[in-house]
Amino acid sequence: MIIQGTETLTSLIHILSESLLTPVIILLVISVIIVILSLGGLINEYISRKPISSNDLEELIRKVSFSSDVSQMKNEIEKSNLFDYQKGILVRIANNHDIGSDARKALASELISSEETRLIKKTNKTDILVKVGPILGLLGTLIPLGPGLASLGTGNISVLAQALTIAFDTTVTGLSVGALSYLISKYKKQWYESDLIDVETVAEAELETLNKW
């Protein structure tokens, strides 16, 4: 038994569902473009990345720890193999050598936290696509299947074939977007986490030395 009025609601939902297919496909295309650009950025960053080695980091910590004044400390930091943004944080800490130790420690924590936030934002797009990509793929799969299965009842095989083609294509695209986005975010986060650990390690040595003066 069909409740009176449900036919209208069902028709409305059917129209809304079918009208979503074009936006879903457009969003999938945009997602693919974003992933391709992000992948290119990842490869470029991988080629250009030259993180400081553990031996160089150990040597830098010793030089910072045995610095006789702020100028020497800043000079050792500037000459190191750290990235520019890492040097910037450490130099700013050294420039505030004249404030209290607690305030200096709080400043160092804030500088590192702000940099962590900035680095996290660089993976926001791919983090979103990790979940959105498969969802768009699923929507692109289910939306055309309705008309496709309906056409099967009328014997129109060509419409069903077209619907299945769209369904499979969007599924593959959505899953590919999600998988690539996951890999991009994963590698970038590993790099940034390692960079921040290096900064925190040198900053601890820097703060300890500044507190002695």
Rosetta silent file (secondary structure, phi, psi, omega in degrees, C-alpha in Angstrom):
SEQUENCE: MIIQGTETLTSLIHILSESLLTPVIILLVISVIIVILSLGGLINEYISRKPISSNDLEELIRKVSFSSDVSQMKNEIEKSNLFDYQKGILVRIANNHDIGSDARKALASELISSEETRLIKKTNKTDILVKVGPILGLLGTLIPLGPGLASLGTGNISVLAQALTIAFDTTVTGLSVGALSYLISKYKKQWYESDLIDVETVAEAELETLNKW
SCORE:     score description
SCORE:     0.000 S_00000001
   1 L     0.000  128.400 -179.055    0.000    0.000    0.000 S_00000001
   2 L   -98.694  124.527 -179.844    1.421    3.407   -1.019 S_00000001
   3 L   -67.213  136.968 -178.068    0.661    6.296    1.328 S_00000001
   4 L   -61.150  131.836  179.392   -1.073    9.160   -0.398 S_00000001
   5 L    99.575  -18.076 -179.243    1.349   11.975   -1.291 S_00000001
   6 H   -69.406  -25.657  178.730    4.479    9.842   -1.326 S_00000001
   7 H   -61.522  -41.581 -179.869    4.441    9.775   -5.137 S_00000001
   8 H   -65.738  -44.560  179.695    5.036   13.525   -5.213 S_00000001
   9 H   -64.630  -41.075  179.047    7.794   13.331   -2.620 S_00000001
  10 H   -63.216  -41.699  178.505    9.433   10.412   -4.403 S_00000001
  11 H   -63.858  -39.653  179.282    9.350   12.280   -7.701 S_00000001
  12 H   -63.825  -44.929  179.021   10.877   15.333   -6.042 S_00000001
  13 H   -63.659  -38.369  179.235   13.687   13.275   -4.529 S_00000001
  14 H   -62.711  -42.886  179.101   14.248   11.585   -7.906 S_00000001
  15 H   -65.006  -44.717  178.965   14.575   14.957   -9.632 S_00000001
  16 H   -62.090  -41.085 -179.399   16.941   16.254   -6.968 S_00000001
  17 H   -62.162  -47.375 -178.724   19.026   13.096   -7.169 S_00000001
  18 H   -67.881  -31.909 -179.250   19.408   13.258  -10.934 S_00000001
  19 H   -70.517  -16.687 -179.681   20.183   16.979  -10.828 S_00000001
  20 L   -80.948  -14.225 -174.127   23.177   16.244   -8.572 S_00000001
  21 H   -61.418  -47.572 -179.016   24.995   14.165  -11.184 S_00000001
  22 H   -62.657  -47.722  176.386   26.450   17.117  -13.105 S_00000001
  23 H   -59.255  -37.733  179.892   27.731   18.939   -9.967 S_00000001
  24 H   -63.067  -44.921  179.744   29.234   15.672   -8.710 S_00000001
  25 H   -64.982  -40.420  177.763   31.110   15.117  -11.968 S_00000001
  26 H   -61.826  -44.411  178.724   32.299   18.732  -11.982 S_00000001
  27 H   -64.462  -35.543  177.019   33.563   18.395   -8.403 S_00000001
  28 H   -65.169  -41.425  177.990   35.328   15.157   -9.327 S_00000001
  29 H   -62.977  -44.182  177.783   37.096   16.886  -12.203 S_00000001
  30 H   -61.614  -40.477  179.561   38.136   19.742   -9.890 S_00000001
  31 H   -62.851  -41.273  178.999   39.346   17.178   -7.337 S_00000001
  32 H   -62.085  -42.768  179.421   41.453   15.434   -9.979 S_00000001
  33 H   -62.547  -44.158  179.722   43.054   18.762  -10.951 S_00000001
  34 H   -62.132  -42.669 -179.259   43.822   19.574   -7.298 S_00000001
  35 H   -65.382  -41.327  179.509   45.359   16.131   -6.743 S_00000001
  36 H   -62.935  -44.464  177.877   47.514   16.394   -9.883 S_00000001
  37 H   -64.131  -40.956  179.617   48.800   19.821   -8.799 S_00000001
  38 H   -66.376  -37.671  178.356   49.385   18.563   -5.246 S_00000001
  39 H   -66.045  -40.708  175.913   51.240   15.516   -6.556 S_00000001
  40 H   -62.530  -40.304  176.428   53.427   17.759   -8.667 S_00000001
  41 H   -63.846  -38.751  178.735   54.104   19.899   -5.605 S_00000001
  42 H   -63.452  -45.506 -179.959   54.980   16.804   -3.587 S_00000001
  43 H   -63.459  -43.954  179.545   57.465   15.602   -6.213 S_00000001
  44 H   -62.708  -41.712  179.676   59.015   19.065   -6.499 S_00000001
  45 H   -67.370  -37.123  178.898   59.306   19.356   -2.714 S_00000001
  46 H   -63.564  -41.924 -178.629   60.835   15.878   -2.496 S_00000001
  47 H   -68.521  -39.531 -175.075   63.487   16.771   -5.081 S_00000001
  48 H   -86.711  -13.759 -177.527   64.335   20.114   -3.496 S_00000001
  49 L   -70.745  129.514  173.806   64.206   18.961    0.132 S_00000001
  50 L  -135.713   73.878 -177.026   67.566   18.681    1.854 S_00000001
  51 L   -65.274  153.595 -179.728   66.779   18.189    5.537 S_00000001
  52 L   -65.557  138.593  179.818   69.570   18.462    8.058 S_00000001
  53 L   -78.092  165.115 -179.408   71.252   15.142    8.872 S_00000001
  54 H   -64.604  -35.985  178.812   71.417   13.758   12.393 S_00000001
  55 H   -67.176  -43.133  178.580   75.176   14.373   12.555 S_00000001
  56 H   -66.039  -36.079  178.165   74.790   17.986   11.427 S_00000001
  57 H   -65.221  -42.701  178.068   71.948   18.455   13.912 S_00000001
  58 H   -61.961  -43.270  179.232   74.101   17.101   16.725 S_00000001
  59 H   -64.035  -39.758  179.033   76.951   19.411   15.715 S_00000001
  60 H   -64.313  -41.967  179.376   74.607   22.408   15.585 S_00000001
  61 H   -60.640  -41.640  179.376   73.261   21.649   19.060 S_00000001
  62 H   -65.938  -41.736 -179.854   76.801   21.537   20.434 S_00000001
  63 H   -65.555  -40.446  178.115   77.726   24.808   18.728 S_00000001
  64 H   -65.747  -40.877 -177.201   74.579   26.493   20.054 S_00000001
  65 H   -67.350  -32.429 -177.486   75.176   25.105   23.540 S_00000001
  66 L  -102.454   16.684  176.461   78.775   26.350   23.654 S_00000001
  67 L   -67.387  142.372 -177.780   78.106   29.756   22.110 S_00000001
  68 L   -90.122  -21.948  178.258   79.655   32.583   24.084 S_00000001
  69 L  -153.834  176.465 -176.785   77.116   35.236   23.079 S_00000001
  70 H   -65.465  -38.592 -179.029   73.941   35.809   21.096 S_00000001
  71 H   -61.582  -42.808  178.520   75.772   36.906   17.972 S_00000001
  72 H   -65.973  -40.457  178.929   77.741   33.684   17.810 S_00000001
  73 H   -61.378  -47.278  179.918   74.600   31.631   18.434 S_00000001
  74 H   -64.362  -36.734  179.136   72.712   33.371   15.638 S_00000001
  75 H   -64.942  -40.796  178.482   75.691   32.980   13.326 S_00000001
  76 H   -65.211  -38.035  178.754   75.845   29.231   13.952 S_00000001
  77 H   -66.780  -43.887 -178.237   72.116   28.934   13.258 S_00000001
  78 H   -65.299  -31.879 -177.928   72.374   30.938   10.029 S_00000001
  79 H   -82.639   -9.799 -175.006   75.282   28.786    8.791 S_00000001
  80 L   -73.333  172.806  179.548   73.455   25.513    9.507 S_00000001
  81 L   -92.004   17.056  176.900   71.659   23.271    7.006 S_00000001
  82 L   -68.996  159.885  174.437   68.262   24.002    8.495 S_00000001
  83 L   -71.140  158.984 -175.868   65.460   25.298    6.288 S_00000001
  84 H   -59.067  -41.229 -178.462   64.952   29.061    6.208 S_00000001
  85 H   -68.673  -29.272  176.096   61.715   28.951    8.203 S_00000001
  86 H   -68.617  -44.194  177.797   63.453   26.851   10.877 S_00000001
  87 H   -61.125  -39.833 -179.003   66.281   29.368   11.104 S_00000001
  88 H   -58.881  -42.731  178.630   63.743   32.175   11.316 S_00000001
  89 H   -63.309  -48.462 -176.240   62.128   30.682   14.417 S_00000001
  90 H   -66.560  -37.744  178.123   65.438   30.050   16.174 S_00000001
  91 H   -66.636  -39.369  178.374   66.815   33.517   15.347 S_00000001
  92 H   -63.637  -36.231  176.329   63.654   35.155   16.706 S_00000001
  93 H   -64.411  -44.168 -179.809   64.114   33.234   19.948 S_00000001
  94 H   -64.745  -35.458 -179.909   67.728   34.417   20.154 S_00000001
  95 H   -64.792  -20.236  179.684   66.688   38.011   19.453 S_00000001
  96 L  -102.365   36.117 -179.301   64.560   37.876   22.620 S_00000001
  97 L   -68.206  -18.432 -174.366   67.465   36.930   24.867 S_00000001
  98 L   -89.874    1.344  177.572   66.815   39.980   27.031 S_00000001
  99 L   -96.866  174.049 -178.338   63.388   38.892   28.310 S_00000001
 100 L   -65.081  157.622 -176.562   62.667   36.530   31.184 S_00000001
 101 H   -64.108  -40.269  179.430   63.265   32.802   30.836 S_00000001
 102 H   -66.549  -42.954  178.492   59.602   31.906   31.264 S_00000001
 103 H   -64.545  -39.292  179.391   58.517   34.500   28.723 S_00000001
 104 H   -65.268  -40.080  178.336   61.213   33.324   26.323 S_00000001
 105 H   -66.152  -41.251  178.160   60.070   29.725   26.674 S_00000001
 106 H   -64.045  -40.330  178.403   56.455   30.734   26.079 S_00000001
 107 H   -62.684  -44.143  179.614   57.506   32.708   22.994 S_00000001
 108 H   -61.154  -42.243  178.922   59.420   29.721   21.623 S_00000001
 109 H   -62.990  -41.498 -179.685   56.414   27.488   22.154 S_00000001
 110 H   -67.371  -41.290  179.318   54.132   29.969   20.401 S_00000001
 111 H   -62.507  -43.266  179.893   56.482   30.387   17.426 S_00000001
 112 H   -68.747  -39.844  178.647   56.752   26.637   16.936 S_00000001
 113 H   -64.061  -40.863  178.712   52.997   26.187   17.371 S_00000001
 114 H   -64.248  -39.614  178.891   52.272   28.894   14.786 S_00000001
 115 H   -67.324  -37.539  177.455   54.638   27.251   12.328 S_00000001
 116 H   -62.395  -41.919  177.928   52.976   23.886   12.941 S_00000001
 117 H   -62.304  -41.761  179.461   49.591   25.450   12.156 S_00000001
 118 H   -63.006  -41.423 -179.051   50.978   26.947    8.941 S_00000001
 119 H   -69.688  -36.942  178.805   52.381   23.605    7.828 S_00000001
 120 H   -62.934  -37.316  179.894   49.138   21.788    8.638 S_00000001
 121 H   -62.400  -24.973 -178.612   47.242   24.211    6.408 S_00000001
 122 L   -71.137  -14.563  178.998   49.422   23.093    3.492 S_00000001
 123 L  -111.555    8.252 -177.004   47.791   19.654    3.656 S_00000001
 124 H   -59.993  -44.787 -175.899   44.199   20.833    4.217 S_00000001
 125 H   -62.041  -48.932 -178.955   43.103   20.313    0.618 S_00000001
 126 H   -70.260  -31.015  175.806   44.377   16.758    0.344 S_00000001
 127 H   -62.283  -40.864  178.699   43.111   15.940    3.841 S_00000001
 128 H   -66.805  -42.214 -176.943   39.619   16.952    2.721 S_00000001
 129 H   -69.625  -20.968  176.390   39.876   15.019   -0.536 S_00000001
 130 H   -56.696  -37.865 -179.666   40.836   11.837    1.329 S_00000001
 131 H   -97.856  -37.482 -176.219   37.193   11.627    2.455 S_00000001
 132 H   -71.002  -36.867 -178.925   35.408   13.722   -0.140 S_00000001
 133 H   -55.072  -55.995  177.667   36.903   11.913   -3.142 S_00000001
 134 H   -61.803  -33.359  178.108   35.381    8.481   -2.372 S_00000001
 135 H   -64.678  -44.842  177.296   32.086   10.131   -1.380 S_00000001
 136 H   -62.871  -38.993  177.405   31.860   11.883   -4.727 S_00000001
 137 H   -62.628  -40.295  178.623   32.756    8.608   -6.432 S_00000001
 138 H   -66.759  -41.709  177.274   29.964    6.825   -4.577 S_00000001
 139 H   -62.469  -42.132  178.523   27.454    9.530   -5.487 S_00000001
 140 H   -67.045  -19.652  176.901   28.545    9.316   -9.103 S_00000001
 141 H   -82.606  -45.508 -172.759   27.977    5.578   -8.932 S_00000001
 142 H   -78.019  -37.135 -174.794   24.534    5.555   -7.362 S_00000001
 143 H   -59.713  -48.865 -178.121   22.894    8.516   -9.121 S_00000001
 144 H   -76.848  -14.078 -178.307   22.981    7.121  -12.703 S_00000001
 145 H   -68.583  -30.729  179.127   22.112    3.580  -11.593 S_00000001
 146 H   -59.719  -58.977  176.717   18.507    4.559  -10.865 S_00000001
 147 H   -61.906  -33.038  179.798   17.613    5.591  -14.416 S_00000001
 148 H   -64.027  -46.145  178.967   19.808    2.802  -15.745 S_00000001
 149 H   -68.482  -34.066  177.444   17.955    0.087  -13.865 S_00000001
 150 H   -64.428  -37.550  179.447   14.624    1.693  -14.784 S_00000001
 151 H   -69.518  -24.122  178.423   15.575    1.522  -18.462 S_00000001
 152 H   -64.177  -33.780  179.106   16.328   -2.168  -18.060 S_00000001
 153 H   -66.616  -26.602  179.239   12.639   -2.755  -17.378 S_00000001
 154 L   -96.036    1.866  178.126   11.789   -1.193  -20.734 S_00000001
 155 L    80.984   12.860  179.714   14.491   -3.138  -22.540 S_00000001
 156 L   -88.950   86.600 -174.801   16.628   -0.079  -23.287 S_00000001
 157 H   -69.600  -32.474 -177.030   20.043   -1.666  -22.824 S_00000001
 158 H   -62.796  -38.655  177.951   21.995    1.303  -24.249 S_00000001
 159 H   -66.251  -40.797  178.167   20.807    3.603  -21.450 S_00000001
 160 H   -63.643  -42.108  179.892   21.790    0.994  -18.871 S_00000001
 161 H   -62.565  -41.689  178.529   25.216    0.592  -20.478 S_00000001
 162 H   -64.465  -40.954  179.373   25.774    4.354  -20.412 S_00000001
 163 H   -64.203  -41.630  179.423   24.687    4.539  -16.769 S_00000001
 164 H   -66.782  -37.187  178.304   27.059    1.721  -15.789 S_00000001
 165 H   -62.040  -46.049  177.914   29.916    3.386  -17.640 S_00000001
 166 H   -62.340  -42.180 -178.537   29.371    6.620  -15.716 S_00000001
 167 H   -61.065  -48.006 -178.504   29.049    4.682  -12.469 S_00000001
 168 H   -68.036  -40.300 -179.130   32.305    2.781  -12.913 S_00000001
 169 H   -63.168  -45.017 -179.064   34.225    5.833  -14.136 S_00000001
 170 H   -68.736  -34.325  177.481   33.186    7.986  -11.194 S_00000001
 171 H   -63.507  -48.987  179.796   33.929    5.195   -8.740 S_00000001
 172 H   -61.649  -43.315 -179.372   37.455    4.713  -10.050 S_00000001
 173 H   -63.824  -46.616 -179.225   38.062    8.463  -10.156 S_00000001
 174 H   -62.482  -42.897  179.280   36.778    9.046   -6.633 S_00000001
 175 H   -68.030  -37.268  178.422   38.812    6.212   -5.130 S_00000001
 176 H   -65.010  -42.526  177.591   41.928    7.324   -7.008 S_00000001
 177 H   -60.110  -45.391 -179.715   41.517   10.878   -5.715 S_00000001
 178 H   -63.903  -42.572 -177.981   41.136    9.594   -2.151 S_00000001
 179 H   -66.716  -46.918 -179.661   44.142    7.241   -2.370 S_00000001
 180 H   -65.458  -39.580  178.591   46.493    9.805   -3.912 S_00000001
 181 H   -62.658  -39.257  178.860   45.363   12.492   -1.468 S_00000001
 182 H   -62.569  -45.606 -179.229   46.078   10.151    1.441 S_00000001
 183 H   -64.844  -42.143  179.727   49.610    9.444    0.210 S_00000001
 184 H   -61.926  -48.282  179.964   50.337   13.128   -0.418 S_00000001
 185 H   -63.306  -40.193 -177.141   49.106   14.164    3.042 S_00000001
 186 H   -62.324  -49.705 -178.224   50.923   11.291    4.728 S_00000001
 187 H   -66.679  -41.943  179.872   54.335   12.072    3.251 S_00000001
 188 H   -63.741  -41.612  179.738   54.029   15.822    3.774 S_00000001
 189 H   -65.521  -36.502  176.647   52.988   15.405    7.400 S_00000001
 190 H   -63.130  -43.795  178.923   55.934   13.087    8.025 S_00000001
 191 H   -62.758  -48.281 -175.762   58.306   15.666    6.596 S_00000001
 192 H   -67.197  -36.740  178.122   56.820   18.564    8.528 S_00000001
 193 H   -63.698  -42.480  178.447   56.708   16.612   11.771 S_00000001
 194 H   -63.795  -40.768  178.958   60.399   15.757   11.396 S_00000001
 195 H   -62.795  -42.769 -178.878   61.222   19.404   10.652 S_00000001
 196 H   -67.920  -35.520  176.879   59.369   20.619   13.736 S_00000001
 197 H   -62.949  -40.732  177.572   61.111   18.060   15.933 S_00000001
 198 H   -61.400  -43.800  179.384   64.459   19.393   14.691 S_00000001
 199 H   -62.744  -45.385 -179.064   63.391   22.950   15.535 S_00000001
 200 H   -62.187  -38.567 -179.039   62.186   21.946   18.993 S_00000001
 201 H   -65.233  -47.714  179.386   65.458   20.110   19.684 S_00000001
 202 H   -67.543  -37.832  179.790   67.658   23.064   18.738 S_00000001
 203 H   -62.240  -37.502  178.070   65.297   25.479   20.524 S_00000001
 204 H   -63.039  -43.781  177.887   65.689   23.504   23.764 S_00000001
 205 H   -65.098  -38.612  179.999   69.461   23.786   23.517 S_00000001
 206 H   -64.087  -47.282 -179.272   69.123   27.470   22.645 S_00000001
 207 H   -64.218  -41.081  179.730   66.861   28.223   25.613 S_00000001
 208 H   -61.493  -41.319  179.884   69.121   26.294   27.988 S_00000001
 209 H   -69.099  -42.940  179.224   72.147   28.297   26.820 S_00000001
 210 H   -62.170  -34.961 -179.184   70.318   31.649   27.011 S_00000001
 211 H   -69.054  -18.972  179.969   69.211   30.843   30.567 S_00000001
 212 H   -79.419  -24.837 -175.021   72.874   30.483   31.605 S_00000001
 213 L   -81.932    0.000    0.000   73.784   34.024   30.616 S_00000001
